[in-house]
Coordinates of C-alpha atoms in Angstrom, one line a residue:
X1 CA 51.4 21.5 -1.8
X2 CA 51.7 19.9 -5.2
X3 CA 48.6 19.9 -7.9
X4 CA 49.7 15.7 -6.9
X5 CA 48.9 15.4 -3.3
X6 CA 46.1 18.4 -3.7
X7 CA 44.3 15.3 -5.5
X8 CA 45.1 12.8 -3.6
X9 CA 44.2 15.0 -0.5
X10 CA 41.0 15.8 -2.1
X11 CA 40.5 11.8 -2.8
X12 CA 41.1 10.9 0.6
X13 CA 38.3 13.3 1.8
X14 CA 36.3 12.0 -0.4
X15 CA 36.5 8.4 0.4
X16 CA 36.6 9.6 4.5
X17 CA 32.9 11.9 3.4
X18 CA 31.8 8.7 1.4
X19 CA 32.1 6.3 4.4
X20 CA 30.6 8.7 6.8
X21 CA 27.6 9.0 5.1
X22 CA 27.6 5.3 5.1
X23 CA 28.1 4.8 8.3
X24 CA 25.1 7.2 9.4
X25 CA 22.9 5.6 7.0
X26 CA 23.5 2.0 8.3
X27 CA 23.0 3.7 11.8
X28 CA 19.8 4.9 10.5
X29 CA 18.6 1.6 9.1
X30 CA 19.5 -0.8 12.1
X31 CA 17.5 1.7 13.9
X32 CA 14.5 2.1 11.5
X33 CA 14.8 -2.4 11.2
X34 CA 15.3 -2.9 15.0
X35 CA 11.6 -2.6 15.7
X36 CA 11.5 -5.4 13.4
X37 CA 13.9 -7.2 14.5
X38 CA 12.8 -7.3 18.1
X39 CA 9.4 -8.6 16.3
X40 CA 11.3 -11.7 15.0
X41 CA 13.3 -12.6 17.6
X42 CA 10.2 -12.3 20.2
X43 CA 8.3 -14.7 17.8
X44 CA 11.3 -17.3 18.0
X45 CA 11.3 -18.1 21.3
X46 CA 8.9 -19.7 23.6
X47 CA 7.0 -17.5 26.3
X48 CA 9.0 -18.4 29.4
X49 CA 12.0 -17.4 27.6
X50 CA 10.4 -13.8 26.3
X51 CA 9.8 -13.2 30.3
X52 CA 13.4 -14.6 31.5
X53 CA 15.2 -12.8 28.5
X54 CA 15.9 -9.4 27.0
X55 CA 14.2 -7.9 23.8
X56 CA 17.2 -8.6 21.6
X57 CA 18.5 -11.8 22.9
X58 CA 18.9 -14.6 20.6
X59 CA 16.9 -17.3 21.2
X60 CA 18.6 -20.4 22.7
X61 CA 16.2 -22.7 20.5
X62 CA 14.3 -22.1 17.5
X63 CA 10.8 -22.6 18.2
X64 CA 8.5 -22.3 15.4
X65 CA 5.1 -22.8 16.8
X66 CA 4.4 -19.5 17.2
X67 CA 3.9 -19.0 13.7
X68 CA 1.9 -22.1 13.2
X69 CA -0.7 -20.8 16.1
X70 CA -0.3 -17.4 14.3
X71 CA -1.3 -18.7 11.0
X72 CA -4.0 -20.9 12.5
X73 CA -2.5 -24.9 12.3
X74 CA -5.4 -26.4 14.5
X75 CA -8.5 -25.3 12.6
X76 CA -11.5 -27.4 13.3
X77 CA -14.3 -27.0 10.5
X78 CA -14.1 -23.3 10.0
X79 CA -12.7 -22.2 13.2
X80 CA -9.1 -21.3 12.9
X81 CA -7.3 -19.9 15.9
X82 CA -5.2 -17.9 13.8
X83 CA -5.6 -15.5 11.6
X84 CA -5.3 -17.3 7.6
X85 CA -8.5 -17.5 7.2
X86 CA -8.9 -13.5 7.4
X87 CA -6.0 -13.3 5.2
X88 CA -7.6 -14.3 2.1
X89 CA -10.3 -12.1 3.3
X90 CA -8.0 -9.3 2.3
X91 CA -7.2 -10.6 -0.8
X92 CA -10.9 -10.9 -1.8
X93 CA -11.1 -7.4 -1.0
X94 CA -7.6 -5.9 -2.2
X95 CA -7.2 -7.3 -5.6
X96 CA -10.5 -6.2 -7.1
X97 CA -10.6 -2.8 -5.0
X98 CA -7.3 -1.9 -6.9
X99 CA -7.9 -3.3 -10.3
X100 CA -10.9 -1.1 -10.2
X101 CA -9.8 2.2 -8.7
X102 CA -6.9 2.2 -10.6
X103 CA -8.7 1.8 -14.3
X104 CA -11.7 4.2 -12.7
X105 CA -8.6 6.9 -11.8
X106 CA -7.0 6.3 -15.3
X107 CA -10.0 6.8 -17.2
X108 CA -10.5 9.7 -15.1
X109 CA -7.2 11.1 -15.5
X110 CA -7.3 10.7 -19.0
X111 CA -10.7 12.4 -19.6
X112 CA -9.8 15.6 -16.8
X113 CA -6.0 16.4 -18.9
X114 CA -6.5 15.4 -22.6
X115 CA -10.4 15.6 -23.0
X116 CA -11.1 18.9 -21.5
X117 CA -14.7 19.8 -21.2
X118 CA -16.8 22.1 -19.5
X119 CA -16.8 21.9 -15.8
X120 CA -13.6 19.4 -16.2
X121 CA -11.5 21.4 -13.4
X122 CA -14.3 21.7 -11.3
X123 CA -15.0 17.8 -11.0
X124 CA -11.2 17.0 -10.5
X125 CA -11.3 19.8 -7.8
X126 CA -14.5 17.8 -6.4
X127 CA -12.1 15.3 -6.2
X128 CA -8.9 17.1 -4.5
X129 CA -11.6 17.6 -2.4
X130 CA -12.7 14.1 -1.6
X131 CA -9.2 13.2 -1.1
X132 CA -9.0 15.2 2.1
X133 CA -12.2 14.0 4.5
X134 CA -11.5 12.4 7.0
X135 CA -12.5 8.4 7.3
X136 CA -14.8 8.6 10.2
X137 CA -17.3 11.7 8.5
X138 CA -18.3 9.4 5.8
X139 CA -19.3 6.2 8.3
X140 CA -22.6 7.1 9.2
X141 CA -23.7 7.8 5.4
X142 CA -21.8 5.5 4.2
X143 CA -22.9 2.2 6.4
X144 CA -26.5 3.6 5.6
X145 CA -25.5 3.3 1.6
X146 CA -24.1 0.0 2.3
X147 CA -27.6 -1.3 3.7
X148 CA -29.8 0.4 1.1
X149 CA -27.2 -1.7 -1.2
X150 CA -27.2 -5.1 0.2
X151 CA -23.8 -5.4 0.8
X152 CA -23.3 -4.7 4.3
X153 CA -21.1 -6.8 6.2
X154 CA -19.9 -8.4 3.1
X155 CA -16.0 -8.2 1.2
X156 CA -18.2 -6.5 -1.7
X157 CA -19.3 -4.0 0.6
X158 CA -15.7 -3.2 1.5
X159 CA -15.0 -3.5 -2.0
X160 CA -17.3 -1.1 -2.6
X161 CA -16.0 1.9 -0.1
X162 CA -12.7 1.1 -0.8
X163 CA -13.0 2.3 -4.7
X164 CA -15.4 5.4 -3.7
X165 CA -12.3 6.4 -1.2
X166 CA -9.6 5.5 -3.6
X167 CA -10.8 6.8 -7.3
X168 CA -9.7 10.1 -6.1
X169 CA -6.3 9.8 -5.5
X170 CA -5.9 7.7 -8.7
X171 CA -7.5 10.1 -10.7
X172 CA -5.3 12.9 -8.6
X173 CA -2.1 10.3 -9.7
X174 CA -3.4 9.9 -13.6
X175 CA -4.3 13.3 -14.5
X176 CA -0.8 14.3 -12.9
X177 CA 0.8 12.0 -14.8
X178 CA -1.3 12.6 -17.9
X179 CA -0.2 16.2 -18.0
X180 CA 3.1 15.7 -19.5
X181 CA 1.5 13.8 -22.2
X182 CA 1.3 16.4 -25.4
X183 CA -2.2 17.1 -26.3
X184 CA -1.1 16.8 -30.2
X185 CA -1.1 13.1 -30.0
X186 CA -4.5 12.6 -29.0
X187 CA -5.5 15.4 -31.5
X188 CA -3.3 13.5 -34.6
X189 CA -5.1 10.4 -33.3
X190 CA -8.6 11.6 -33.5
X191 CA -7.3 12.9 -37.3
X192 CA -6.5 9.1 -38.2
X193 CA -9.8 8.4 -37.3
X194 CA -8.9 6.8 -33.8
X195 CA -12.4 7.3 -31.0
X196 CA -12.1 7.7 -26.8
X197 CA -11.1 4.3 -25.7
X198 CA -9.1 3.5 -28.8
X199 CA -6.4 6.2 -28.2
X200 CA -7.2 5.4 -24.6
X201 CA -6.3 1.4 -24.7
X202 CA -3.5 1.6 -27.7
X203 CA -1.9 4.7 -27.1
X204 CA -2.2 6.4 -23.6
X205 CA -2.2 2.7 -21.5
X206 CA 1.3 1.7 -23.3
X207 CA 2.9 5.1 -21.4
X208 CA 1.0 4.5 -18.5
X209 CA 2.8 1.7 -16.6
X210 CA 5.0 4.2 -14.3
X211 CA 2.4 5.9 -12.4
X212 CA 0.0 2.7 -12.9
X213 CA 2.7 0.5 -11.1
X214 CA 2.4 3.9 -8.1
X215 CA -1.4 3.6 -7.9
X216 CA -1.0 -0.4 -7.6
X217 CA 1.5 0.2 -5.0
X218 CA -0.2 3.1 -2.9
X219 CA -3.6 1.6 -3.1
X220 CA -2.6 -2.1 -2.3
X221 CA -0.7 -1.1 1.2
X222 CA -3.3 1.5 1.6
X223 CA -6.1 -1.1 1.4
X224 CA -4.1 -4.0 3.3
X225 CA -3.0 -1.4 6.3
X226 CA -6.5 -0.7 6.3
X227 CA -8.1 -0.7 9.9
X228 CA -11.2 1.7 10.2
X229 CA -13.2 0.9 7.4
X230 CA -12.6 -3.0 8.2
X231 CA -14.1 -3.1 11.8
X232 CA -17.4 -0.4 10.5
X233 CA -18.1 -2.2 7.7
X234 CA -17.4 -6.2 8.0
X235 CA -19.0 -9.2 9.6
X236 CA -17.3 -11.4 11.5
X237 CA -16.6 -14.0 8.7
X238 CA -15.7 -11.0 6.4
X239 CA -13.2 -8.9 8.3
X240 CA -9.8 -8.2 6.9
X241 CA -6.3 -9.0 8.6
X242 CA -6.0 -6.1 10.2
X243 CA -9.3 -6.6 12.3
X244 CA -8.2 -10.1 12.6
X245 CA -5.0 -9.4 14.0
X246 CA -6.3 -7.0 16.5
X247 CA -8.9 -9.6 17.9
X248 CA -5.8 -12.0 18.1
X249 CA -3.5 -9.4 19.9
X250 CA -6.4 -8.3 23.0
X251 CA -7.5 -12.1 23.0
X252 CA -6.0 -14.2 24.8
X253 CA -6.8 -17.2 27.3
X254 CA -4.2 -17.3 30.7
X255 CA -0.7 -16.1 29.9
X256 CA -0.3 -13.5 27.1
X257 CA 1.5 -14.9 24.5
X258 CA 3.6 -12.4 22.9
X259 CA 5.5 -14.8 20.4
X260 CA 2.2 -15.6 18.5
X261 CA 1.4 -11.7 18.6
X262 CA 4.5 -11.0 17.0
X263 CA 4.5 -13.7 14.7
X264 CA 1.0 -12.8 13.4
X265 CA 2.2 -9.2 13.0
X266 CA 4.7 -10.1 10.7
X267 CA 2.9 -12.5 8.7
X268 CA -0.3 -9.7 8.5
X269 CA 2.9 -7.6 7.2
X270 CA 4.6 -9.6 4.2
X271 CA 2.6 -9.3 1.9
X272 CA 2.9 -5.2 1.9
X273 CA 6.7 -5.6 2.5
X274 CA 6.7 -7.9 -0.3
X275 CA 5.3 -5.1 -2.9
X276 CA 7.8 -2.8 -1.6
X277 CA 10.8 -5.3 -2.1
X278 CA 10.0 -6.0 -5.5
X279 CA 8.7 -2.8 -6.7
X280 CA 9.9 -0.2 -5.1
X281 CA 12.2 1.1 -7.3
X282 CA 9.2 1.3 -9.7
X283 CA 7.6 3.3 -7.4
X284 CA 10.1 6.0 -7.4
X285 CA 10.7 6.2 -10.7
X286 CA 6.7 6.3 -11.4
X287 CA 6.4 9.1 -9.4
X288 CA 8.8 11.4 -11.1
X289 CA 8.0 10.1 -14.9
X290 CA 5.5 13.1 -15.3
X291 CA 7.3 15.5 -12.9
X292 CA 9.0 17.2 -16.1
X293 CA 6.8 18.3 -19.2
X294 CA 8.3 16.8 -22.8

């Protein structure tokens, strides 16, 4: 065989390898989307057509008032059916939760790799720590801290417990991250004259958005998904989407309507699937910034 049609040989395996892998990993994909799928055809249709029909059957008309009971259309004073009010619930309690955690676990981070002190690695190993109890062995202490507080049954409250869960793996996330900083530029700093939150806010922040853009993701879907601490620790004007959305899908009055469970499912879903879509790629490349030292 010629050193010619060796390459082209070796070129058409190639291209034959190439589209094999593709095809597995579009295999892989319409089976990792189908549950989703199923989801938004089932919220399409009306109920007698979700009993007459088959999970992946088009629907014959497009009916959209699923989503309109979902979200909650017929509200009268502040009773909604649906489940929008609860939805800005979990903004009220995601957006400062993460804000917070995030600059408590950067400020951590910071202090634990370029400000050593004594007793620094055994307060971040106080903190690997943390990062492995369970959720349900800090309940009991934890609702009794919330009443000694005042904030029981309140978004503060959940607030509150989500940033003493979360500041440990943002600190775990900065102080990784921080590591690959050198320790000369925070010693030149201090030389100029520079103090803790100075080198802090103009020099370690500015190389900080990869692994704060991981901590905003991880912490925001970890917050949003969240279920357990939602149902211990909210009232029933106060509770997140999650416990919303589990009231909605055991609820229900004569026929089970499965379009609006589906429908409220996915709506309780966008706004994680959202952070994903538009930053995921940050996410991956955050997580590996500090994987390799200088």
């Amino acid at each position: 065989m010629s050193k010619t049609s060796t390459g082209r040989q070796t070129t058409w395996v190639e291209k034959a390898l190439r589209a094999a892998l593709y095809a597995v990993l579009i295999i892989m994909a319409a089976v990792y989307l189908m549950p989703f799928l199923v989801m938004l055809l089932t919220s399409l249709k009306d109920v007698e057509e979700i009993r007459t029909g088959t999970l992946l059957s088009l629907p014959s008309t497009l009916d959209l008032s699923a989503w309109g009971k979902a979200w909650g259309e017929a509200c009268t004073g502040n009773n909604c059916g649906g489940i929008s009010p609860y939805f800005l619930n979990s903004f009220q309690i995601v957006i400062p939760a993460v804000l917070i955690s995030t600059l408590l676990g950067a400020i951590n981070g910071y202090v634990i790799s370029l400000w050593k002190f004594r007793g620094s690695d055994l307060f971040f190993a106080a903190l690997l720590v943390g990062c492995f109890i369970p959720f349900q062995v800090i309940l009991l202490p934890m609702a009794r801290t919330l009443g000694w507080l005042g904030i029981a049954n309140t978004t503060t409250g959940l607030v509150f417990v989500h940033v003493v869960y979360g500041v440990a793996f943002t600190t775990l996330f900065f102080r990784n991250f921080y590591q690959a900083i050198p320790g000369e530029l925070v010693k030149a700093a201090r030389l100029d004259g520079a103090g803790f939150f100075t080198i802090f806010y103009r020099i370690i922040l500015p190389l900080s958005t990869p692994i704060i853009v991981v901590t905003v993701i991880w912490q925001f879907t970890q917050i949003w998904n969240d279920f357990l601490f939602g149902v211990a620790f909210s009232g029933f004007d106060t509770q997140p989407v999650t416990v919303a959305l589990n009231n909605l899908v055991n609820t229900s009055f004569g026929g089970k309507e499965y379009n609006v469970d589906m429908a409220a499912a996915i709506i309780a879903a966008l706004p994680t699937l959202a952070v994903y879509v538009l930053a995921g790629k940050y996410f991956v490349r955050g997580l590996t910034a500090g994987a390799v030292k200088g």
